Amino acid sequence: MHSIFISGAAQGIGAAVARLFYQAGYKVGIYDLNVAQAEQLAQQLGPNAQAGGLDVADYAQWQTALARFVDWAGELNILVNNAGILYSGAFEDTEIQAHQRTMQVNVNGVLNGCHAALPYLKQATFARVVNLSSASAIYGQADLVSYSASKFAVRGISEGLDVEWQKYGIRVLDVMPLFVQTAMVKDMDAGTIQNMGVHLSAEDVADEIFSCVTRKSSLFTATHQPVGLKSKFLFTLSRLSPQWVNRYSNMWLARRPD
């Protein structure tokens, strides 16, 4: 039985991933800052789910959580770096501590997870890493500057490790959804979400993750996986259009409705 370890799994996308993989017969690790909520979800799923506490910005907690999980599951096959936070609004109106915390969780959390998990992934019969990036990593986003920058970093980590870890037979992928119907986007203060709306569910993202890690042949699986038609369109447009077109397109999307 294959296993999957998910950070930030107590709610939202992480919980949707946990449910989907559990139904598919995986042993599921549900790790989150909110231990009580993680344990509640594990109890709902059944005996092949394990819950635990994890602050992804703390490397020592990663080491403890992964050792506990592998001791229970037998091996680590899939790591999903899902935990993340978002602050929105004008850059200068957001406290610097909030910008810094975004980097600590969204960037250092992914670095910590990948680094701590590698010894276990190398020993597994099948291994994949999926990092939660975002359509905000296609072009820098007004009113979401630190969040967007953190997801660009996740994109770079995924690209670099997907090449570097091919020697171990480990694919490192990222998924890039636009706005998803979760608590993270509630009361979000950014023109982009007002103009583009929220059309993806947590289950849509979970389906994409399941699809990209369970394909029989991963040889031609792209490192970046945009989720939804809008994300796919924006991702393709950014690759084909001149830089000035991308800039003005994003200026238009970021405008505040009157």
Coordinates of N, CA, C and O in Angstrom, one line a residue, residues 95-258:
E95 N 1.9 44.7 7.4 CA 3.1 44.7 8.3 C 4.2 43.9 7.7 O 4.0 42.8 7.1
I96 N 5.4 44.3 7.9 CA 6.6 43.6 7.4 C 6.6 42.2 8.0 O 7.1 41.2 7.3
Q97 N 6.2 42.0 9.2 CA 6.2 40.7 9.9 C 5.3 39.7 9.1 O 5.6 38.5 9.0
A98 N 4.2 40.2 8.5 CA 3.3 39.4 7.7 C 4.0 39.0 6.4 O 3.9 37.8 6.0
H99 N 4.7 39.9 5.8 CA 5.5 39.5 4.6 C 6.5 38.5 4.9 O 6.7 37.5 4.2
Q100 N 7.2 38.7 6.0 CA 8.3 37.7 6.4 C 7.7 36.4 6.7 O 8.3 35.3 6.4
R101 N 6.6 36.4 7.4 CA 5.9 35.1 7.8 C 5.5 34.3 6.6 O 5.6 33.1 6.5
T102 N 5.0 35.1 5.5 CA 4.6 34.4 4.3 C 5.8 33.6 3.7 O 5.7 32.5 3.3
M103 N 7.0 34.2 3.7 CA 8.2 33.6 3.2 C 8.6 32.4 4.1 O 9.0 31.3 3.6
Q104 N 8.5 32.5 5.4 CA 8.8 31.5 6.3 C 8.0 30.2 6.1 O 8.5 29.1 6.1
V105 N 6.7 30.4 5.9 CA 5.8 29.3 5.7 C 5.8 28.8 4.3 O 6.0 27.6 4.0
N106 N 5.6 29.7 3.3 CA 5.4 29.2 1.9 C 6.7 28.8 1.2 O 6.6 27.9 0.3
V107 N 7.8 29.4 1.6 CA 9.1 29.0 1.0 C 9.9 28.1 1.9 O 10.2 27.0 1.5
N108 N 10.2 28.5 3.1 CA 11.0 27.7 4.0 C 10.3 26.4 4.3 O 10.9 25.3 4.5
G109 N 8.9 26.4 4.3 CA 8.2 25.2 4.6 C 8.4 24.2 3.5 O 8.5 23.0 3.8
V110 N 8.5 24.6 2.2 CA 8.7 23.7 1.1 C 10.2 23.2 1.2 O 10.4 22.0 1.0
L111 N 11.1 24.1 1.4 CA 12.5 23.7 1.5 C 12.7 22.7 2.6 O 13.4 21.7 2.4
N112 N 12.1 23.0 3.8 CA 12.2 22.0 4.9 C 11.6 20.7 4.6 O 12.2 19.6 4.9
G113 N 10.4 20.7 4.0 CA 9.8 19.4 3.7 C 10.6 18.6 2.7 O 10.8 17.4 2.9
C114 N 11.0 19.2 1.6 CA 11.8 18.5 0.6 C 13.1 17.9 1.2 O 13.5 16.8 1.0
H115 N 13.8 18.7 1.9 CA 15.1 18.3 2.5 C 14.9 17.2 3.5 O 15.7 16.2 3.5
A116 N 13.9 17.3 4.4 CA 13.7 16.3 5.4 C 13.2 15.0 4.9 O 13.5 13.9 5.4
A117 N 12.4 15.1 3.8 CA 11.8 13.9 3.2 C 12.7 13.1 2.3 O 12.5 11.9 2.1
L118 N 13.8 13.7 1.8 CA 14.6 13.0 0.8 C 15.1 11.7 1.2 O 15.0 10.7 0.4
P119 N 15.7 11.5 2.4 CA 16.2 10.2 2.8 C 15.1 9.1 2.7 O 15.4 8.0 2.3
Y120 N 13.9 9.4 3.0 CA 12.8 8.5 2.9 C 12.3 8.3 1.5 O 12.0 7.1 1.1
L121 N 12.2 9.3 0.7 CA 11.8 9.2 -0.7 C 12.8 8.3 -1.5 O 12.4 7.6 -2.4
K122 N 14.1 8.5 -1.2 CA 15.1 7.7 -1.9 C 15.0 6.2 -1.6 O 15.4 5.4 -2.4
Q123 N 14.4 5.9 -0.5 CA 14.3 4.5 -0.1 C 13.0 3.8 -0.6 O 12.9 2.6 -0.6
A124 N 12.1 4.7 -1.1 CA 10.8 4.2 -1.5 C 10.8 3.5 -2.8 O 11.6 3.8 -3.7
T125 N 9.9 2.6 -3.1 CA 9.8 1.9 -4.3 C 9.2 2.8 -5.4 O 9.4 2.6 -6.6
F126 N 8.5 3.9 -5.0 CA 7.9 4.9 -5.9 C 7.9 6.2 -5.2 O 7.4 6.2 -4.0
A127 N 8.3 7.3 -5.8 CA 8.4 8.5 -5.0 C 8.1 9.7 -5.9 O 8.6 9.8 -7.0
R128 N 7.2 10.6 -5.3 CA 6.9 11.9 -6.0 C 6.8 13.0 -4.9 O 6.4 12.7 -3.8
V129 N 7.1 14.2 -5.4 CA 6.8 15.4 -4.5 C 5.9 16.3 -5.3 O 6.2 16.5 -6.5
V130 N 4.9 16.8 -4.7 CA 4.0 17.8 -5.3 C 4.0 19.0 -4.4 O 3.6 19.0 -3.2
N131 N 4.4 20.2 -5.0 CA 4.4 21.4 -4.2 C 3.2 22.3 -4.7 O 3.0 22.4 -5.9
L132 N 2.6 22.9 -3.8 CA 1.5 23.8 -4.1 C 2.1 25.2 -4.5 O 2.5 26.0 -3.7
S133 N 2.1 25.4 -5.8 CA 2.4 26.8 -6.3 C 1.1 27.5 -6.6 O 0.1 27.3 -5.8
S134 N 1.1 28.3 -7.6 CA -0.1 29.1 -7.8 C 0.0 29.8 -9.1 O 1.0 30.0 -9.7
A135 N -1.2 30.2 -9.7 CA -1.2 31.0 -10.9 C -0.6 32.4 -10.6 O -0.2 33.1 -11.5
S136 N -0.4 32.7 -9.3 CA 0.3 34.0 -8.9 C 1.8 33.9 -9.2 O 2.5 34.9 -9.1
A137 N 2.3 32.7 -9.6 CA 3.7 32.5 -9.9 C 3.9 32.7 -11.4 O 5.0 32.4 -11.9
I138 N 2.8 33.0 -12.2 CA 3.0 33.2 -13.6 C 3.5 34.6 -13.9 O 4.4 34.9 -14.7
Y139 N 3.0 35.6 -13.1 CA 3.4 37.0 -13.2 C 3.2 37.6 -11.8 O 2.2 37.4 -11.2
G140 N 4.1 38.5 -11.4 CA 4.0 39.1 -10.1 C 2.7 39.8 -9.9 O 2.3 40.6 -10.8
Q141 N 2.0 39.6 -8.8 CA 0.7 40.1 -8.6 C 0.6 41.3 -7.6 O 1.1 41.2 -6.5
A142 N 0.0 42.4 -8.1 CA -0.3 43.5 -7.2 C -1.2 43.1 -6.1 O -2.1 42.3 -6.3
D143 N -1.0 43.7 -4.9 CA -1.8 43.4 -3.7 C -1.6 42.0 -3.2 O -2.2 41.6 -2.2
L144 N -0.7 41.3 -3.8 CA -0.4 39.9 -3.3 C 1.2 39.7 -3.5 O 1.6 38.6 -3.8
V145 N 1.9 40.7 -3.3 CA 3.3 40.7 -3.6 C 4.1 39.6 -3.0 O 4.8 38.8 -3.6
S146 N 4.0 39.5 -1.6 CA 4.8 38.5 -0.9 C 4.3 37.1 -1.2 O 5.1 36.2 -1.4
Y147 N 3.0 37.0 -1.3 CA 2.4 35.6 -1.7 C 2.9 35.2 -3.0 O 3.3 34.1 -3.3
S148 N 2.8 36.2 -4.0 CA 3.2 35.9 -5.4 C 4.7 35.5 -5.4 O 5.1 34.5 -6.1
A149 N 5.5 36.3 -4.7 CA 6.9 36.0 -4.7 C 7.2 34.6 -4.1 O 8.1 33.9 -4.6
S150 N 6.5 34.3 -3.1 CA 6.7 33.0 -2.4 C 6.4 31.8 -3.4 O 7.1 30.8 -3.4
K151 N 5.4 32.0 -4.2 CA 5.0 31.0 -5.1 C 5.9 30.9 -6.3 O 6.1 29.8 -6.9
F152 N 6.6 32.0 -6.7 CA 7.6 32.0 -7.7 C 8.8 31.1 -7.1 O 9.4 30.4 -7.9
A153 N 9.1 31.3 -5.9 CA 10.1 30.5 -5.2 C 9.8 29.0 -5.3 O 10.7 28.2 -5.6
V154 N 8.6 28.7 -5.0 CA 8.1 27.3 -5.0 C 8.3 26.8 -6.4 O 8.7 25.6 -6.7
R155 N 7.9 27.6 -7.4 CA 8.1 27.2 -8.8 C 9.6 26.9 -9.1 O 9.9 25.9 -9.8
G156 N 10.5 27.7 -8.6 CA 11.9 27.5 -8.9 C 12.4 26.3 -8.2 O 13.2 25.5 -8.7
I157 N 12.0 26.1 -6.9 CA 12.4 24.9 -6.2 C 12.0 23.6 -6.9 O 12.7 22.7 -7.1
S158 N 10.7 23.7 -7.4 CA 10.2 22.5 -8.1 C 11.0 22.2 -9.4 O 11.3 21.0 -9.7
E159 N 11.3 23.2 -10.2 CA 12.0 23.1 -11.4 C 13.4 22.5 -11.1 O 13.9 21.6 -11.8
G160 N 14.1 23.1 -10.2 CA 15.5 22.7 -9.9 C 15.5 21.3 -9.4 O 16.4 20.5 -9.8
L161 N 14.7 20.9 -8.4 CA 14.7 19.6 -7.8 C 14.2 18.5 -8.8 O 14.7 17.4 -8.8
D162 N 13.3 18.9 -9.7 CA 12.8 17.9 -10.7 C 13.9 17.5 -11.6 O 14.0 16.3 -12.0
V163 N 14.9 18.4 -11.9 CA 16.0 18.0 -12.6 C 17.1 17.3 -11.8 O 17.6 16.2 -12.1
E164 N 17.4 17.9 -10.6 CA 18.4 17.3 -9.7 C 18.1 15.9 -9.2 O 19.0 15.1 -9.1
W165 N 16.8 15.7 -8.9 CA 16.5 14.4 -8.3 C 16.1 13.3 -9.3 O 15.7 12.2 -8.9
Q166 N 16.3 13.6 -10.6 CA 16.0 12.5 -11.6 C 17.0 11.4 -11.3 O 16.7 10.2 -11.7
K167 N 18.2 11.7 -10.8 CA 19.1 10.6 -10.5 C 18.6 9.6 -9.4 O 19.1 8.5 -9.3
Y168 N 17.6 10.0 -8.7 CA 17.0 9.1 -7.7 C 15.7 8.6 -8.2 O 15.0 7.8 -7.5
G169 N 15.3 9.0 -9.4 CA 14.0 8.5 -9.9 C 12.8 9.2 -9.2 O 11.7 8.7 -9.2
I170 N 13.0 10.4 -8.7 CA 12.0 11.2 -8.0 C 11.5 12.3 -8.9 O 12.4 13.2 -9.2
R171 N 10.3 12.4 -9.2 CA 9.7 13.6 -9.9 C 9.3 14.6 -8.9 O 8.7 14.2 -7.9
V172 N 9.6 15.9 -9.1 CA 9.1 17.0 -8.3 C 8.3 17.9 -9.1 O 8.8 18.5 -10.1
L173 N 7.0 17.9 -8.8 CA 6.0 18.7 -9.7 C 5.4 19.8 -8.8 O 5.5 19.8 -7.6
D174 N 4.8 20.8 -9.5 CA 4.0 21.7 -8.8 C 2.6 21.9 -9.5 O 2.5 21.7 -10.7
V175 N 1.6 22.2 -8.7 CA 0.3 22.5 -9.3 C 0.1 24.0 -9.1 O 0.5 24.6 -8.1
M176 N -0.6 24.6 -10.1 CA -0.7 26.1 -10.2 C -2.2 26.5 -10.4 O -2.6 26.9 -11.5
P177 N -3.0 26.4 -9.3 CA -4.4 26.8 -9.4 C -4.5 28.4 -9.4 O -3.6 29.0 -8.8
L178 N -5.6 28.9 -9.9 CA -5.9 30.2 -9.7 C -6.6 30.3 -8.3 O -6.2 29.5 -7.4
F179 N -7.6 31.1 -8.1 CA -8.2 31.2 -6.8 C -9.1 30.0 -6.5 O -9.9 29.6 -7.4
V180 N -9.0 29.5 -5.3 CA -9.7 28.2 -4.9 C -10.7 28.6 -3.8 O -10.3 29.3 -2.9
Q181 N -11.8 27.9 -3.8 CA -12.9 28.2 -2.8 C -12.5 27.6 -1.4 O -12.9 26.5 -1.1
T182 N -11.6 28.3 -0.7 CA -11.2 27.9 0.6 C -11.1 29.1 1.5 O -11.3 30.2 1.1
A183 N -10.9 28.8 2.8 CA -10.8 29.9 3.8 C -9.7 30.9 3.4 O -9.8 32.1 3.8
M184 N -8.7 30.5 2.7 CA -7.6 31.4 2.4 C -8.0 32.6 1.6 O -7.4 33.7 1.8
V185 N -9.0 32.5 0.7 CA -9.4 33.6 -0.1 C -10.6 34.4 0.5 O -11.0 35.4 -0.2
K186 N -11.1 34.0 1.6 CA -12.2 34.8 2.2 C -11.7 36.2 2.6 O -10.7 36.3 3.2
D187 N -12.5 37.2 2.2 CA -12.2 38.6 2.5 C -10.8 39.0 1.9 O -10.2 39.9 2.4
M188 N -10.4 38.4 0.8 CA -9.1 38.7 0.2 C -9.2 40.1 -0.5 O -10.2 40.4 -1.2
D189 N -8.2 41.0 -0.3 CA -8.2 42.3 -0.8 C -7.3 42.5 -1.9 O -6.1 42.9 -1.8
A190 N -7.8 42.1 -3.1 CA -7.0 42.2 -4.3 C -7.9 42.4 -5.5 O -8.9 41.7 -5.6
G191 N -7.5 43.3 -6.4 CA -8.3 43.5 -7.6 C -8.4 42.2 -8.5 O -9.5 42.0 -9.1
T192 N -7.4 41.4 -8.5 CA -7.4 40.2 -9.4 C -8.6 39.3 -9.0 O -9.2 38.8 -9.9
I193 N -8.8 39.0 -7.8 CA -9.8 38.1 -7.4 C -11.2 38.7 -7.7 O -12.1 38.0 -8.0
Q194 N -11.3 40.0 -7.6 CA -12.6 40.7 -7.8 C -12.9 40.6 -9.3 O -14.1 40.4 -9.7
N195 N -11.9 40.7 -10.2 CA -12.1 40.6 -11.6 C -12.2 39.2 -12.2 O -12.9 39.0 -13.2
M196 N -11.5 38.3 -11.6 CA -11.5 36.9 -12.2 C -12.4 35.9 -11.4 O -12.8 34.9 -12.0
G197 N -12.8 36.3 -10.2 CA -13.7 35.4 -9.5 C -13.0 34.1 -8.9 O -11.8 33.9 -9.2
V198 N -13.8 33.3 -8.2 CA -13.3 32.1 -7.6 C -14.1 30.9 -8.2 O -15.3 30.8 -7.9
H199 N -13.5 30.2 -9.1 CA -14.3 29.1 -9.8 C -13.7 27.7 -9.5 O -14.4 26.7 -10.0
L200 N -12.6 27.6 -8.8 CA -12.1 26.2 -8.5 C -12.4 25.8 -7.1 O -12.5 26.6 -6.2
S201 N -12.6 24.5 -7.0 CA -12.9 23.9 -5.6 C -11.6 23.2 -5.2 O -10.7 22.9 -6.0
A202 N -11.5 22.9 -3.9 CA -10.4 22.2 -3.4 C -10.3 20.8 -4.0 O -9.2 20.3 -4.3
E203 N -11.5 20.2 -4.4 CA -11.5 18.9 -5.0 C -10.9 19.0 -6.4 O -10.3 18.0 -6.9
D204 N -11.0 20.1 -7.1 CA -10.4 20.3 -8.5 C -8.9 20.2 -8.4 O -8.3 19.5 -9.2
V205 N -8.3 20.8 -7.4 CA -6.9 20.7 -7.2 C -6.5 19.3 -6.8 O -5.4 18.8 -7.3
A206 N -7.2 18.7 -5.9 CA -6.9 17.4 -5.5 C -6.9 16.4 -6.6 O -6.0 15.5 -6.8
D207 N -7.9 16.6 -7.5 CA -8.0 15.7 -8.7 C -6.7 15.9 -9.6 O -6.2 14.9 -10.1
E208 N -6.2 17.1 -9.7 CA -5.1 17.4 -10.6 C -3.8 16.7 -9.9 O -3.0 16.1 -10.6
I209 N -3.7 16.8 -8.6 CA -2.6 16.2 -7.9 C -2.6 14.7 -8.1 O -1.6 14.0 -8.4
F210 N -3.8 14.1 -7.9 CA -3.9 12.6 -8.1 C -3.6 12.2 -9.5 O -2.8 11.2 -9.7
S211 N -4.0 13.0 -10.5 CA -3.8 12.7 -11.9 C -2.3 12.7 -12.2 O -1.7 11.8 -12.9
C212 N -1.6 13.8 -11.7 CA -0.2 13.9 -12.2 C 0.8 13.0 -11.5 O 1.8 12.7 -12.0
V213 N 0.4 12.4 -10.3 CA 1.3 11.5 -9.6 C 1.0 10.0 -9.9 O 1.8 9.2 -9.6
T214 N -0.2 9.8 -10.5 CA -0.5 8.4 -10.7 C -0.5 8.0 -12.2 O -0.9 6.8 -12.5
R215 N 0.0 8.9 -13.1 CA 0.1 8.5 -14.5 C 1.1 7.3 -14.6 O 2.2 7.3 -14.0
K216 N 0.8 6.4 -15.5 CA 1.7 5.2 -15.6 C 3.1 5.6 -16.1 O 4.1 5.0 -15.7
S217 N 3.1 6.6 -17.0 CA 4.4 7.1 -17.5 C 4.5 8.6 -17.2 O 3.7 9.4 -17.6
S218 N 5.6 8.9 -16.4 CA 5.8 10.3 -16.0 C 6.8 11.0 -16.9 O 7.1 12.2 -16.6
L219 N 7.3 10.3 -17.9 CA 8.4 10.8 -18.7 C 8.0 12.2 -19.3 O 8.8 13.1 -19.4
F220 N 6.8 12.3 -19.8 CA 6.3 13.5 -20.5 C 5.4 14.4 -19.6 O 4.7 15.3 -20.2
T221 N 5.4 14.1 -18.4 CA 4.6 14.9 -17.4 C 5.3 16.2 -17.2 O 6.5 16.2 -16.8
A222 N 4.7 17.3 -17.5 CA 5.3 18.6 -17.3 C 5.5 18.9 -15.8 O 4.8 18.5 -14.9
T223 N 6.6 19.6 -15.5 CA 6.9 20.0 -14.1 C 5.8 20.8 -13.5 O 5.3 20.7 -12.3
H224 N 5.3 21.8 -14.3 CA 4.2 22.7 -13.8 C 2.8 22.2 -14.3 O 2.7 21.9 -15.5
Q225 N 1.9 22.2 -13.4 CA 0.5 21.7 -13.8 C -0.5 22.8 -13.4 O -1.0 22.9 -12.3
P226 N -0.8 23.7 -14.4 CA -1.9 24.7 -14.1 C -3.2 24.0 -13.9 O -3.5 23.0 -14.6
V227 N -4.0 24.5 -13.0 CA -5.3 23.9 -12.7 C -6.4 24.8 -13.2 O -6.5 26.0 -12.7
G228 N -7.3 24.3 -14.0 CA -8.4 25.1 -14.5 C -8.1 25.8 -15.8 O -6.9 26.1 -16.1
L229 N -9.1 26.1 -16.6 CA -9.0 26.7 -17.9 C -8.3 28.1 -17.8 O -7.4 28.4 -18.6
K230 N -8.7 28.9 -16.8 CA -8.1 30.2 -16.7 C -6.6 30.2 -16.4 O -5.8 30.9 -17.0
S231 N -6.2 29.3 -15.5 CA -4.8 29.1 -15.2 C -4.0 28.7 -16.4 O -2.9 29.1 -16.7
K232 N -4.6 27.7 -17.1 CA -3.9 27.2 -18.3 C -3.7 28.2 -19.4 O -2.7 28.3 -20.0
F233 N -4.8 29.1 -19.5 CA -4.7 30.1 -20.5 C -3.6 31.2 -20.1 O -2.8 31.6 -21.0
L234 N -3.6 31.6 -18.9 CA -2.7 32.6 -18.4 C -1.2 32.0 -18.5 O -0.3 32.8 -18.9
F235 N -1.1 30.8 -18.2 CA 0.3 30.2 -18.2 C 0.8 30.1 -19.6 O 1.9 30.4 -19.9
T236 N -0.1 29.7 -20.6 CA 0.3 29.7 -22.0 C 0.6 31.0 -22.5 O 1.5 31.3 -23.2
L237 N -0.3 32.0 -22.2 CA -0.1 33.4 -22.7 C 1.2 34.0 -22.2 O 1.9 34.6 -23.0
S238 N 1.6 33.7 -21.0 CA 2.8 34.3 -20.4 C 4.0 33.7 -21.2 O 5.1 34.4 -21.2
R239 N 3.9 32.5 -21.7 CA 5.1 31.9 -22.4 C 5.2 32.4 -23.9 O 6.2 32.4 -24.4
L240 N 4.0 32.9 -24.4 CA 4.0 33.2 -25.8 C 4.1 34.8 -26.0 O 4.5 35.2 -27.1
S241 N 3.6 35.5 -25.1 CA 3.5 37.0 -25.3 C 4.7 37.7 -24.9 O 5.5 37.3 -24.0
P242 N 5.0 38.9 -25.5 CA 6.1 39.8 -25.1 C 5.8 40.2 -23.6 O 4.7 40.3 -23.2
Q243 N 6.9 40.6 -23.0 CA 6.8 41.0 -21.6 C 5.9 42.2 -21.4 O 5.1 42.2 -20.4
W244 N 5.9 43.1 -22.3 CA 5.0 44.3 -22.1 C 3.5 43.9 -22.1 O 2.7 44.5 -21.5
V245 N 3.2 42.9 -23.0 CA 1.8 42.4 -23.0 C 1.4 41.8 -21.7 O 0.3 42.0 -21.2
N246 N 2.3 41.0 -21.1 CA 2.0 40.3 -19.8 C 1.9 41.4 -18.7 O 1.0 41.3 -17.9
R247 N 2.7 42.4 -18.8 CA 2.6 43.5 -17.8 C 1.3 44.2 -17.8 O 0.6 44.4 -16.8
Y248 N 0.9 44.6 -19.0 CA -0.4 45.4 -19.2 C -1.6 44.5 -18.9 O -2.6 44.9 -18.4
S249 N -1.5 43.2 -19.3 CA -2.6 42.3 -19.0 C -2.8 42.2 -17.5 O -3.9 42.2 -17.0
N250 N -1.7 42.1 -16.7 CA -1.8 42.0 -15.3 C -2.2 43.3 -14.6 O -2.9 43.3 -13.6
M251 N -1.8 44.4 -15.2 CA -2.3 45.7 -14.8 C -3.9 45.8 -14.9 O -4.6 46.3 -14.1
W252 N -4.4 45.3 -16.1 CA -5.8 45.3 -16.3 C -6.5 44.4 -15.3 O -7.6 44.7 -14.8
L253 N -5.9 43.2 -15.1 CA -6.6 42.3 -14.2 C -6.6 42.8 -12.7 O -7.5 42.4 -11.9
A254 N -5.6 43.6 -12.4 CA -5.4 44.0 -11.0 C -6.2 45.3 -10.7 O -6.3 45.8 -9.6
R255 N -6.9 45.9 -11.7 CA -7.6 47.1 -11.5 C -8.7 46.9 -10.5 O -9.3 45.9 -10.5
R256 N -9.0 48.0 -9.8 CA -10.1 47.9 -8.8 C -11.4 48.4 -9.5 O -11.5 49.4 -10.1
P257 N -12.4 47.5 -9.4 CA -13.7 47.9 -10.0 C -14.2 49.1 -9.4 O -14.1 49.3 -8.2
D258 N -14.9 50.0 -10.1 CA -15.4 51.3 -9.6 C -16.6 51.0 -8.7 O -17.4 50.0 -8.9

